[in-house]
Each structure stands twice: as C-alpha cells, then as structure tokens.
Tab-separated table of C-alpha atoms in Angstrom:
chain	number	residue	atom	x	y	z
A	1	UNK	CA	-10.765	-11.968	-83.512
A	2	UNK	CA	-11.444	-12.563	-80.122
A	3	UNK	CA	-9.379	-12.006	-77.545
A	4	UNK	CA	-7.597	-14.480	-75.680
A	5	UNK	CA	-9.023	-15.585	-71.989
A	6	UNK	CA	-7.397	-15.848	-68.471
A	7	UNK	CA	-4.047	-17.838	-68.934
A	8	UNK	CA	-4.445	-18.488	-65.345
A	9	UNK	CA	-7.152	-20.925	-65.591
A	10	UNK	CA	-5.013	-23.344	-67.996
A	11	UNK	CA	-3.365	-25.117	-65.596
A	12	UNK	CA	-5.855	-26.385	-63.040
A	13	UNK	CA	-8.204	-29.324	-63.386
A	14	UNK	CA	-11.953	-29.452	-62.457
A	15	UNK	CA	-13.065	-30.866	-59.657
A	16	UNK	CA	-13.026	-34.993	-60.539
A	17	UNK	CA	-15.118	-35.276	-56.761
A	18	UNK	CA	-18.102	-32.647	-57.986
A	19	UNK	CA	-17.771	-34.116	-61.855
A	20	UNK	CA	-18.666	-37.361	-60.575
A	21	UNK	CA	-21.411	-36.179	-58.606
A	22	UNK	CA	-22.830	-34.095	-61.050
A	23	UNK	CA	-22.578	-37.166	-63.038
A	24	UNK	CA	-24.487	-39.190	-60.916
A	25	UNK	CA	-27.403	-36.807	-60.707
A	26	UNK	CA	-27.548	-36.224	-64.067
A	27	UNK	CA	-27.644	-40.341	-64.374
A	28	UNK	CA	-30.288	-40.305	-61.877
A	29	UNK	CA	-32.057	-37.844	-63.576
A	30	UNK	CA	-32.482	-39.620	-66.802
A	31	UNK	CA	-34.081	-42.504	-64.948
A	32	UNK	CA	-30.839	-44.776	-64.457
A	33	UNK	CA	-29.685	-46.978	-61.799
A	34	UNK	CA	-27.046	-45.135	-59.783
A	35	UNK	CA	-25.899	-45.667	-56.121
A	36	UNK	CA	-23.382	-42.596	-55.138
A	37	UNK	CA	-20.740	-42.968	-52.668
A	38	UNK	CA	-18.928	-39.762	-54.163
A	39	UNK	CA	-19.788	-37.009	-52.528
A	40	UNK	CA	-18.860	-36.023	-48.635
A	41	UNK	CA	-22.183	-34.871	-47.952
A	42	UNK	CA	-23.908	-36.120	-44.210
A	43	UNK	CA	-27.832	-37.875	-45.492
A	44	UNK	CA	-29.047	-35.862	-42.461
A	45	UNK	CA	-31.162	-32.862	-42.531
A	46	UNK	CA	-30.007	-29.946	-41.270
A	47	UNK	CA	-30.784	-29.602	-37.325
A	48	UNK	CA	-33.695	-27.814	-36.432
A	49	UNK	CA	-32.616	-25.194	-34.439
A	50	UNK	CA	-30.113	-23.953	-37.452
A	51	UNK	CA	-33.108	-23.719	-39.599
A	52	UNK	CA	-35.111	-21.881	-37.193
A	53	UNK	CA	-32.293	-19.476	-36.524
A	54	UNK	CA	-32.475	-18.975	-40.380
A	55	UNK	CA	-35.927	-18.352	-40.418
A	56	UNK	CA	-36.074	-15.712	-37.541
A	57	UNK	CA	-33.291	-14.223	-39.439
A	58	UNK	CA	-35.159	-14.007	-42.425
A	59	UNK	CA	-38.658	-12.987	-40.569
A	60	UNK	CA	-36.809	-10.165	-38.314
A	61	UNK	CA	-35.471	-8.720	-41.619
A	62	UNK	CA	-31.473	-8.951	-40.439
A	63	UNK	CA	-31.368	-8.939	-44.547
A	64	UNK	CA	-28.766	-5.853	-45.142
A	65	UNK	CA	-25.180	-5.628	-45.956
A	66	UNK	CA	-22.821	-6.382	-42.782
A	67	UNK	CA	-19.042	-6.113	-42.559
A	68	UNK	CA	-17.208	-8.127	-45.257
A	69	UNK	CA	-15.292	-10.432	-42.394
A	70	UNK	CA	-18.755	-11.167	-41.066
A	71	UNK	CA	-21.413	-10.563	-38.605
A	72	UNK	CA	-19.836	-9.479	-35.231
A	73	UNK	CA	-21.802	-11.830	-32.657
A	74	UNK	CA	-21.056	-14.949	-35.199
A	75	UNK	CA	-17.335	-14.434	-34.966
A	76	UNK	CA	-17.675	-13.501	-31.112
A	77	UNK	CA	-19.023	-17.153	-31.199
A	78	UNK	CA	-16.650	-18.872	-33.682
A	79	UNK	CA	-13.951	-17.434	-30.909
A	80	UNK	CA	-15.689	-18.735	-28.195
A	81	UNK	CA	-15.910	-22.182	-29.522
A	82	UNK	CA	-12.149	-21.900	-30.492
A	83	UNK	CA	-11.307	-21.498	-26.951
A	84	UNK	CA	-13.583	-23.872	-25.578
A	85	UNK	CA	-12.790	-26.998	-28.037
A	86	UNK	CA	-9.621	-26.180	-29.601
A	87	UNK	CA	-8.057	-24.005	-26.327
A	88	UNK	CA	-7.224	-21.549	-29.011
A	89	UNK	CA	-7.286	-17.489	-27.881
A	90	UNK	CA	-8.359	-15.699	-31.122
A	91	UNK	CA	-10.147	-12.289	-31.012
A	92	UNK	CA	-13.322	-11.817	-33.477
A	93	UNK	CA	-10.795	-9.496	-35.470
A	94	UNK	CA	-8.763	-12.690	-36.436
A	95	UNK	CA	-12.245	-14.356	-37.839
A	96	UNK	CA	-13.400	-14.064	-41.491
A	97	UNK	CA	-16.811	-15.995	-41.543
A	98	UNK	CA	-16.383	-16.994	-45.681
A	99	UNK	CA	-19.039	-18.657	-47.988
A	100	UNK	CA	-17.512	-22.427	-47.070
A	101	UNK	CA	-14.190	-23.549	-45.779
A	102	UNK	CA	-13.270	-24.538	-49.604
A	103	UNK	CA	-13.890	-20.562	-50.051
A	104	UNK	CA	-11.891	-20.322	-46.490
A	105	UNK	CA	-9.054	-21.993	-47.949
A	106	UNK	CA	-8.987	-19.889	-50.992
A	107	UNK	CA	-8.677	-16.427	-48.810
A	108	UNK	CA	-5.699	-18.092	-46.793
A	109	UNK	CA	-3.856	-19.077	-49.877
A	110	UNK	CA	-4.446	-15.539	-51.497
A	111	UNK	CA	-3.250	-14.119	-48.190
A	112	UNK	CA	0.191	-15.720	-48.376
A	113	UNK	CA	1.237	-16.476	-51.717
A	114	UNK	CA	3.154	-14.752	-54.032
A	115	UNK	CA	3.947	-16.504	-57.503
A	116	UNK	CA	6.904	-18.794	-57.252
A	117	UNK	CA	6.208	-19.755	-53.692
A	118	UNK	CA	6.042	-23.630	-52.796
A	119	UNK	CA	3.234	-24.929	-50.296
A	120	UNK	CA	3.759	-28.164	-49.297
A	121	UNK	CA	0.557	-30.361	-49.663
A	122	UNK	CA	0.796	-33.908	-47.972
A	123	UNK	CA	-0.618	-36.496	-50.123
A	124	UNK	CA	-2.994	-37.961	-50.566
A	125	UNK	CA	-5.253	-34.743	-49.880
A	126	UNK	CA	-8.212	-32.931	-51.350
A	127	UNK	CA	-8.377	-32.467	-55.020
A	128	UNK	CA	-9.065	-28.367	-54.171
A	129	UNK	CA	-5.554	-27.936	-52.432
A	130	UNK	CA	-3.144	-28.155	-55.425
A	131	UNK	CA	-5.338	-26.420	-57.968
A	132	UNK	CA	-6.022	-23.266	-55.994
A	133	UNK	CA	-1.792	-23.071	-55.219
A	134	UNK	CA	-1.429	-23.313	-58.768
A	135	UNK	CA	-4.156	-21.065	-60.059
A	136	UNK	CA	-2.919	-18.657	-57.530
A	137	UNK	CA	0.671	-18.684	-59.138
A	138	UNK	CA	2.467	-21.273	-56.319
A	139	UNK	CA	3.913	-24.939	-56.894
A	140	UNK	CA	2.071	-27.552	-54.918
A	141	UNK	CA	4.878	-29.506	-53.444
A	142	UNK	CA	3.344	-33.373	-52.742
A	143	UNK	CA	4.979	-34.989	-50.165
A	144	UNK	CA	3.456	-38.738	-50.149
A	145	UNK	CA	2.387	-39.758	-46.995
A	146	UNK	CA	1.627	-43.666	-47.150
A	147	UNK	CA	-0.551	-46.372	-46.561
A	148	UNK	CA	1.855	-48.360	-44.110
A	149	UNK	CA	2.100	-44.748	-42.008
A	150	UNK	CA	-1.732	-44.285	-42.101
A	151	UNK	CA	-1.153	-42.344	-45.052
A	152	UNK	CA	0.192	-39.494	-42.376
A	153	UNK	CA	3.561	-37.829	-43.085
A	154	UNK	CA	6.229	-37.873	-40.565
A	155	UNK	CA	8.085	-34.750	-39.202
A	156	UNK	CA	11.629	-35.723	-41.058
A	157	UNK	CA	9.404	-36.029	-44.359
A	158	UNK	CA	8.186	-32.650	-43.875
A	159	UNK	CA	11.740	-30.913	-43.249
A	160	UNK	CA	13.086	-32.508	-45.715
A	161	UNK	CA	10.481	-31.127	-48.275
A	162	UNK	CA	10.996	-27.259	-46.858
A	163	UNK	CA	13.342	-25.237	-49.325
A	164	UNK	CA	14.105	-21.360	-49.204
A	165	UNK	CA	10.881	-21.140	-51.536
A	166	UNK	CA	8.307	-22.824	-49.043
A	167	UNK	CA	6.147	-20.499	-47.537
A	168	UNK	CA	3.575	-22.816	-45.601
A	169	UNK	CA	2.184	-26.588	-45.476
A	170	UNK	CA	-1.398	-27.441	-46.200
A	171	UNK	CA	-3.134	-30.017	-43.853
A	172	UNK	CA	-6.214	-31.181	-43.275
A	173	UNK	CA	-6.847	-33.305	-40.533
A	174	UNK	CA	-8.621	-35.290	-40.128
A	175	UNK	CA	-8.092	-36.281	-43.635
A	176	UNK	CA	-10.456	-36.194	-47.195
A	177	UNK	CA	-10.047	-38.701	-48.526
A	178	UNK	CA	-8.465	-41.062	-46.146
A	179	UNK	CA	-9.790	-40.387	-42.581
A	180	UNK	CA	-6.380	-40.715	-41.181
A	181	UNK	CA	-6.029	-38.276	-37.935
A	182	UNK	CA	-2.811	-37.288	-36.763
A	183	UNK	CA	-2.019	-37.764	-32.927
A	184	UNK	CA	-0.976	-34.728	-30.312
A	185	UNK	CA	2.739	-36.247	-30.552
A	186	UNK	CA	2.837	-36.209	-34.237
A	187	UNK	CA	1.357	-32.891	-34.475
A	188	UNK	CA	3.655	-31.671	-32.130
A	189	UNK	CA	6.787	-32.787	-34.223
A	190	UNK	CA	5.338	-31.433	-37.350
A	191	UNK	CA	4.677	-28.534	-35.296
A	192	UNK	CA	8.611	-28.138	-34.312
A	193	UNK	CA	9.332	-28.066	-37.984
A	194	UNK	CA	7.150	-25.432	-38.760
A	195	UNK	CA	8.095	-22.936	-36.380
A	196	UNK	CA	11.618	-23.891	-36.624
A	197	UNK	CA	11.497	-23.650	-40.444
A	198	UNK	CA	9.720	-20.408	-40.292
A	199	UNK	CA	6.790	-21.336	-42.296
A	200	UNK	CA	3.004	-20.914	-42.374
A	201	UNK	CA	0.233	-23.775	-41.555
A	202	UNK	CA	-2.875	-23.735	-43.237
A	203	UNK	CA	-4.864	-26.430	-41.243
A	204	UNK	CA	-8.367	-27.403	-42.716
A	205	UNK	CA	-10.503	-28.839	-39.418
A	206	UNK	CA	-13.497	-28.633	-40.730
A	207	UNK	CA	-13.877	-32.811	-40.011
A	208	UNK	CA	-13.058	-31.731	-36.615
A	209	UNK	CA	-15.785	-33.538	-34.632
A	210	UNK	CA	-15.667	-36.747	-36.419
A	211	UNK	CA	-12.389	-38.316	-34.566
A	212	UNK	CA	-13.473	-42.222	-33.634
A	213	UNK	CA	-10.580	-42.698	-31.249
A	214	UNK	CA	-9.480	-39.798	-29.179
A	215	UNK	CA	-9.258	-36.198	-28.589
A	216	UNK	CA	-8.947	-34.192	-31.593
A	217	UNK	CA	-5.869	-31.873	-30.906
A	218	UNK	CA	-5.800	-28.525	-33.200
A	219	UNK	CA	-1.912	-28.099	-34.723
A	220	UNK	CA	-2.802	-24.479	-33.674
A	221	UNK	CA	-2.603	-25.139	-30.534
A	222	UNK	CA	1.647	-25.293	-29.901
A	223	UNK	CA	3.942	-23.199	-29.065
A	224	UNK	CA	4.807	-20.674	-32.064
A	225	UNK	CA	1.956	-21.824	-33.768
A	226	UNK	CA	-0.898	-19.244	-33.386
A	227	UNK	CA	1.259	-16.679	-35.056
A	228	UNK	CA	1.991	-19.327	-37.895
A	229	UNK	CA	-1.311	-20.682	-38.349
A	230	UNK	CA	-4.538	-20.222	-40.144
A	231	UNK	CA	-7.288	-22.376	-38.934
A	232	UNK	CA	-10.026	-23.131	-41.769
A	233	UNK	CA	-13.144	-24.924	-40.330
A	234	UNK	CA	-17.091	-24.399	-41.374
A	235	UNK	CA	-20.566	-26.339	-40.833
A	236	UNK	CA	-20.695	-28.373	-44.183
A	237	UNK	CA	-20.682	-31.546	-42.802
A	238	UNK	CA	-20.428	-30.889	-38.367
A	239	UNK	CA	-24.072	-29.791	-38.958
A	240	UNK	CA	-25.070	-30.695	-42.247
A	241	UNK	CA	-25.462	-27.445	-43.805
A	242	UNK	CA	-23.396	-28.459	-47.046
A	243	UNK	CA	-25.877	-26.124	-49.504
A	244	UNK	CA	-25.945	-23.592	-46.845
A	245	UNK	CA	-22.300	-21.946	-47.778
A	246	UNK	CA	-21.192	-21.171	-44.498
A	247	UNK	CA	-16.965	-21.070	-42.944
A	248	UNK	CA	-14.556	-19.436	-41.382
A	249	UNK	CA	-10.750	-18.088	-41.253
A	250	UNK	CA	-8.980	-17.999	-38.187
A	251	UNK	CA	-5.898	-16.363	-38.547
A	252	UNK	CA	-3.016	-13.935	-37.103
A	253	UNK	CA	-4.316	-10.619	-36.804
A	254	UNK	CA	-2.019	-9.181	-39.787
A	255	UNK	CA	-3.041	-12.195	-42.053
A	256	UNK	CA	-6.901	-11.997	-40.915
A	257	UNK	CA	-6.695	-8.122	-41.923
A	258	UNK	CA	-5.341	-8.631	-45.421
A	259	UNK	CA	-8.157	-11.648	-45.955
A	260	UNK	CA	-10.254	-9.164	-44.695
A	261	UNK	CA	-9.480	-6.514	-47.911
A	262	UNK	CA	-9.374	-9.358	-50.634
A	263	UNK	CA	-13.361	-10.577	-49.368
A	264	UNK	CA	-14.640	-6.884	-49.308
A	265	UNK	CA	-13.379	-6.541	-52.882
A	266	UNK	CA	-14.496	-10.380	-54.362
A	267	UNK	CA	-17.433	-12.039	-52.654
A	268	UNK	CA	-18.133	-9.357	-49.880
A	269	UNK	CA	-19.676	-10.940	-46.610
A	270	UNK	CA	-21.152	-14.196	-47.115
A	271	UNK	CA	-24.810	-14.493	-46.763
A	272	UNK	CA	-26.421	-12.795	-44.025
A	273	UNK	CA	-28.902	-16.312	-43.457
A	274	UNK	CA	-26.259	-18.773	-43.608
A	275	UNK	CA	-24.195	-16.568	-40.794
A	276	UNK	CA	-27.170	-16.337	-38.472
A	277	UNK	CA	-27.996	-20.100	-39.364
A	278	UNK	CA	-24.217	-21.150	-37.889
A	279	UNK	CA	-24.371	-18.819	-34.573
A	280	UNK	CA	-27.765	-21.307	-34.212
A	281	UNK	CA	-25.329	-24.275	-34.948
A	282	UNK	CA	-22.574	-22.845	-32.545
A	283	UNK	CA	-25.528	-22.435	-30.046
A	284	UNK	CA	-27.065	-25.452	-30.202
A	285	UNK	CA	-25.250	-27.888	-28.518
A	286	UNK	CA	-23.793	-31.335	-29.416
A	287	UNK	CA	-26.306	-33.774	-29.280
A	288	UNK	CA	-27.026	-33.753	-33.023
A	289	UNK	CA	-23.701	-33.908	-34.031
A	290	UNK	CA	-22.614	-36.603	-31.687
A	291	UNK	CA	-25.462	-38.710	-33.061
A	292	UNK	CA	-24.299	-38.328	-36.593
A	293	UNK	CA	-21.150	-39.459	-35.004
A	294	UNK	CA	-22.733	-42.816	-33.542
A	295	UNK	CA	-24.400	-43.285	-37.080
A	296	UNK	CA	-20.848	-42.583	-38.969
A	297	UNK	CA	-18.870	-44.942	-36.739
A	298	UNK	CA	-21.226	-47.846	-37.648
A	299	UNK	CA	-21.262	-46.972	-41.165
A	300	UNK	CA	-17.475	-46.803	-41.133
A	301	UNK	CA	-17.055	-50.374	-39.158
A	302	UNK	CA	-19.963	-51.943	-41.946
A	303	UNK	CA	-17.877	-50.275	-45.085
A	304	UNK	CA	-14.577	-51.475	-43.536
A	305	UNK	CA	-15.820	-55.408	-42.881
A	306	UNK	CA	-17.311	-55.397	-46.660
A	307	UNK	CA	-14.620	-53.876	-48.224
A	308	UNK	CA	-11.433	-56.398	-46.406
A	309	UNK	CA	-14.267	-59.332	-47.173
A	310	UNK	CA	-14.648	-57.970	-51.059
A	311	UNK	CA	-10.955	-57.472	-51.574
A	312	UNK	CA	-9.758	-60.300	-49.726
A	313	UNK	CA	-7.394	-58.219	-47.626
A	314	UNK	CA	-7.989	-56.483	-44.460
A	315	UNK	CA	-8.613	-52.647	-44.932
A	316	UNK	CA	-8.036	-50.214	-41.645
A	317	UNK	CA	-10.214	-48.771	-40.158
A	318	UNK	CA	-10.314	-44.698	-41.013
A	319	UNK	CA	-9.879	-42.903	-37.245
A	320	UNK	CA	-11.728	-39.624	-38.598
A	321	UNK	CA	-14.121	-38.225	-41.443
A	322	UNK	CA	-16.503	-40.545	-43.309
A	323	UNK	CA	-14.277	-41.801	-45.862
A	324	UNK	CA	-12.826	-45.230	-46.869
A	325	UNK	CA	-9.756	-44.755	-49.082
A	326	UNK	CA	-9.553	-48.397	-49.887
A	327	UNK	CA	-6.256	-50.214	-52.237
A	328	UNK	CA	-7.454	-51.763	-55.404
A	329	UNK	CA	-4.548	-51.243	-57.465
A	330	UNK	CA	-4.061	-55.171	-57.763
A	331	UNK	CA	-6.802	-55.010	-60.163
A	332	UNK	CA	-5.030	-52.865	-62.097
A	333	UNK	CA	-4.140	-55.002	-65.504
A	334	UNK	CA	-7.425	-57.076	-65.599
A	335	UNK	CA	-10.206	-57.546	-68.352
A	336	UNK	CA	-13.650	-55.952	-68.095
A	337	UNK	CA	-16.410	-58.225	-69.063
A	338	UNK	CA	-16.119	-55.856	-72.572
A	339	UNK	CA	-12.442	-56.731	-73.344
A	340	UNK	CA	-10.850	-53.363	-71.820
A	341	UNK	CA	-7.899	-53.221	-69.352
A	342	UNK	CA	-8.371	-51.412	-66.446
A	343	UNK	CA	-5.068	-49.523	-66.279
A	344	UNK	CA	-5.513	-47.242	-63.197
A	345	UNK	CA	-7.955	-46.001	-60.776
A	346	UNK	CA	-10.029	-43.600	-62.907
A	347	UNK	CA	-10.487	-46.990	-65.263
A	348	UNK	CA	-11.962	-48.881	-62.364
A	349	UNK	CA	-14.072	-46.001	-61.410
A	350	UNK	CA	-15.475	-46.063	-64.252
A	351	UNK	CA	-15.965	-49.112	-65.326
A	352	UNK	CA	-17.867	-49.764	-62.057
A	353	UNK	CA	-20.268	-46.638	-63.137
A	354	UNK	CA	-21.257	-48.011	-66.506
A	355	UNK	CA	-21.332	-51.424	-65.436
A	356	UNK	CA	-22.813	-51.348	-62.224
A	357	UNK	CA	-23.913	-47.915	-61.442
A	358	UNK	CA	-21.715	-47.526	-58.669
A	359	UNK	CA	-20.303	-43.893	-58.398
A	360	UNK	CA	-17.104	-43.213	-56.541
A	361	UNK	CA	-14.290	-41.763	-56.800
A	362	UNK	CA	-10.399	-42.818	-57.836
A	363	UNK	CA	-7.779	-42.272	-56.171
A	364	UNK	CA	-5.873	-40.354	-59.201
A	365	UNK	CA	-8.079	-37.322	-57.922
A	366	UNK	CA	-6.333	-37.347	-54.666
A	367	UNK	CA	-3.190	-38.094	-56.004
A	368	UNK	CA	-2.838	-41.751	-54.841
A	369	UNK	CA	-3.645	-43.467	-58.092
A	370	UNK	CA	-3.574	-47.318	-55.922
A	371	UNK	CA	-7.041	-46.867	-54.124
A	372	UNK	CA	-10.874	-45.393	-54.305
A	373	UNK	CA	-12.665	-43.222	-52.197
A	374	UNK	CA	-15.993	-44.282	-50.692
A	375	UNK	CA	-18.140	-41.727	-49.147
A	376	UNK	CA	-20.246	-43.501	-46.283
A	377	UNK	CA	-22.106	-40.196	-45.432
A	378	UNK	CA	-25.020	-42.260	-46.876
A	379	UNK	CA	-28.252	-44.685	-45.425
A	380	UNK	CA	-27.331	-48.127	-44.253
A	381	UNK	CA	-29.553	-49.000	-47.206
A	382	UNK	CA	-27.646	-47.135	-49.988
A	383	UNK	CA	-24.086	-48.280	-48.575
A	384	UNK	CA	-25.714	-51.948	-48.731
A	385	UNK	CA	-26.761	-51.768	-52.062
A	386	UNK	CA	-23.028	-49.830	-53.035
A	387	UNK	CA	-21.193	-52.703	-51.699
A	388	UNK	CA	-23.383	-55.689	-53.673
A	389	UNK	CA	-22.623	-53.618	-56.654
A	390	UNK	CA	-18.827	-53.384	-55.426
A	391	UNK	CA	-18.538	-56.833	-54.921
A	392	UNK	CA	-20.497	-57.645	-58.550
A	393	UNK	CA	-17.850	-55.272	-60.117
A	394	UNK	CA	-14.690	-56.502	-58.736
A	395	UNK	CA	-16.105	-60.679	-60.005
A	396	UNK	CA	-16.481	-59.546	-63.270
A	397	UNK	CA	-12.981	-58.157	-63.973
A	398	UNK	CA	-10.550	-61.348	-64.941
A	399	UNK	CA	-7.387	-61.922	-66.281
C-alpha cells in the first residue's frame, strides 16, 4: 500500500488566476480563438539595459553560488532605493533578494507563523495570500473591505478583527485585483492599530510605481512601523521581468535573519542572472517605467469607459495597478444562450470563455464573488477586441 501524502496540501486551492491562464494558452495552442485579460503580466519587453546587465553577467561568468539572502551590491541597491522612494532606512542585512515577491511573501509568512495563528487578510486580495496562511498552519482572517469604500478597509474594521491570536495583517497596496490605493491618512490610522495592537504588517508593494493619482506612501514608513513591518516588493511587473523570478524581503533585522536560515535550507539564493538583471533595473532609471505608466493610465481610462458603457452603470476608475475589478453580479440568475443559469462569478467566467473566448477571471478567486477581474496589461488592440467580446457576452445572457 502506498503511503499516504502531505496532509498539508489538502486544504489549499490552486491558483484559479494561473489555471485560467494556463487555460488560455493551452486554448491558443490548439488553434482557438482566445483573447486573455487574466493574467497581470505588462505586454512590454523587458528594458534593455536589464537584459544587457544579464548578459554581461552571464559573459563575465558571475555564475557561482552567492549568499542565500542574495548578492551583496543588489541588496546595497534594493536599500538605496528604499531610502530614496519609500524614505525607509534598512541595512542590506534586512534584505533577502527571493525568486519573486509571491516567493517573498512565502518567506515572511514562514518567518512569523506558528500553527493556530490568525493573519488578517483584507478582502478582496490575491488568491496566494490565504492559501499560503493556511498551508503554513494559520487561519486567514477576511475582513471585507467594500466597493462603496474603494474596496479599502477602514482602521475600526481592522481593530475590530485583531484577537489575542492575530499575529500580523496582510496588505497589498496598491491592490490585485482591484487597484484601490490607500491614502497617507488611511495608512496612518491602520498604522496606529498595528503598533498599538502589537502586530506584524506584511505589505506587498510590488505595484508600487503604478499609483495614477498621488504619491505612493509605504505603511513602513510610520512611527513603530519599521520594527513591525516586512516590506515585499520585486520587478515582475515595475520592469517587466515577470519570467525572470526576481524579489525581495525587507524586514527587521531579527525577522530578515530567520528568512535568511529557511532560504539557505529550501530554494538557496535565487538565480545569480535574475539578481544582476534587477541591480540593472534599480540602475536604470525611470523613464521606462514611467512610460508603461502613460500606456497603463490610458488603458485603464479605455477599460473603465467600455466597461460603465457595457454594464450600463458607471465603474470607478482603479487609482493603482492594471486591474479593473468590475460588478456583474446583477447578471447573476440569467439564461445562457444554452439554457444554463449563471449562478455566480466563476459561471460568468466561464461562460464568456466557451462562448466568446474571452478569458478572465471571477471574482470568487479573490473572494468577492459580485465582480471580474480584467487584466489591461495588454495592446490597445487585444483590450479592443476583449471588450467586443464582453459586450457580445453580456447580450446574449437573458432572463
């Protein structure tokens, strides 16, 4: 008889983001019709000076193990742009470069929980947040942050979620999926509850640079804070280097030394290329970035018209990311042209793929089961063609 695998494992769910992807490719693949709007990955190619800083890597044979928290000079530059964009003081000690911030996140939630503890997770939020807490032996604790607050929570919400069991809140602002940014003031409250609660703040910032409105402010940044705080952030989508595995851990030097011990003993350092590739991405400047910016904020302003003109009900604008978390929940109870009901989100998502070829993703995956997520990290052209097939969709569904 075989014995019986990890137990561990049995209560988290796949990724419903990467299965529709992988979906979609494999659709594509076979020769079908398939516009994707799931995944939040930038069209651009990766800037040229990251790839030649790769390259010269490569060619001047820098090849060999290094230090499991990371290449010294990177994380001398990950603390230099800290202090320059975030005003944050962090020694390269406190800096874990990790293979991704999703792999960044991991390493701060191994750091700090012990089975039985409760993390807070404001929702909606991304689908990895809950799963690693629970695969990790924590409780996700949701607190629901709506759609008439800019789907931010407030400070009273989040004391009146903390219990003797909470060890830290999980945010990630600017927000996957719903590009919602929270302001200095309300960071600043939340901030008050966290150090007056005593608890830990893991804040992903990897959609840092993409604010529309405003100064992006860094929850780090308060008083009590540092000591409190781990700050996840990476190049995925700042500098399009999604494939390229590259993040980092910011954290307080006791927390940064025990993330330090769990990498050298599960992945190691993260690759050698990818490191060298992001000191030429902290090097470089921002006049890449800021274009993809430009090119976002347009997207985000076409998505936004076509989706309060398709739904018949205006849709805000998202103030960060390249999202559109968009309320479609009064569809909920129609007919599809093939006699099913649509009954929730995941049934409109995919009735949309097999009718129109449309991939995105519901709302259920983000634990807001009333909207979808568009992606508009894609050409003018393919967010054209997603929104005739949108608009197509939502026609054919009737009472």
């Amino acid at each position: 008889m075989t014995r019986a695998l990890s137990t561990r494992t049995e209560n988290i769910a796949a990724s419903l983001t990467v299965a529709i992807d992988t979906l979609a490719k494999q659709m594509i693949a076979e020769g079908k019709d398939v516009v994707s709007l799931g995944a939040g990955e930038p069209d651009f190619p990766t800037p040229k000076p990251i790839r030649d800083a790769a390259c010269n890597a490569i060619n001047e044979g820098k090849t060999r193990y290094t230090a499991p928290v990371g290449i010294l000079e990177v994380r001398k530059a990950v603390c230099d742009k800290l202090k320059r964009d975030n005003g944050l003081d962090y020694a390269p000690e406190q800096i874990i470069m990790t293979s991704g911030a999703k792999h960044a996140v991991f390493n701060a939630l191994a750091a700090l929980i012990n089975p039985g503890d409760e993390v807070i997770i404001p929702a909606p939020y991304w689908v990895t947040y809950p799963e690693l807490v629970k695969w990790l032996g924590g409780c996700p604790v949701f607190v629901q942050a709506g759609i008439e607050n800019d789907f931010k929570i407030t400070a009273a919400q989040l004391e009146a979620a903390v219990t003797e069991r909470t060890k830290a809140i999980l945010i990630n602002n600017p927000c996957n999926p719903t590009g919602s940014v929270y302001t200095r003031d309300e960071l600043a409250a939340l901030a008050n509850v966290i150090v007056e609660k005593d608890i830990y703040c893991i804040s992903d910032e990897v959609y840092e640079y993409f604010v529309y409105n405003g100064a992006f402010t860094s929850i780090a940044c308060f008083e009590g804070m540092p000591e409190r705080s781990i700050v996840i952030n990476g190049f995925s989508k700042s500098h399009c280097m999604t494939g390229w595995r590259i993040g980092y851990d910011a954290a307080p030097a006791p927390i940064a030394k025990i993330i330090g011990k769990i990498q050298g003993q599960a992945t190691h350092h993260p690759s050698n290329i990818a490191q060298y590739a992001a000191l030429g991405a902290l090097q470089m400047g921002m006049g890449e970035v800021e274009k993809m910016q430009a090119a976002f904020r347009k997207r985000r302003d076409f998505m936004v018209s076509q989706a309060s003109r398709i739904l018949g009900t205006p849709v805000a604008a998202p103030a960060g990311a390249f999202y559109l978390f968009a309320p479609v929940a009064k569809y909920y109870g129609k007919k599809t042209p093939a006699g099913t009901t649509v009954s929730g989100s995941i049934d409109f998502c995919k009735y949309l793929l097999e009718t129109q070829g449309l991939a995105i993703v519901p709302g259920a995956a983000f634990g807001d089961d009333t909207c979808v997520r568009f992606s508009y990290a894609a050409s003018d052209e393919t967010l054209a063609k997603a929104c005739e097939r949108f608009e197509k969709g939502i026609l054919g569904l009737h009472e």
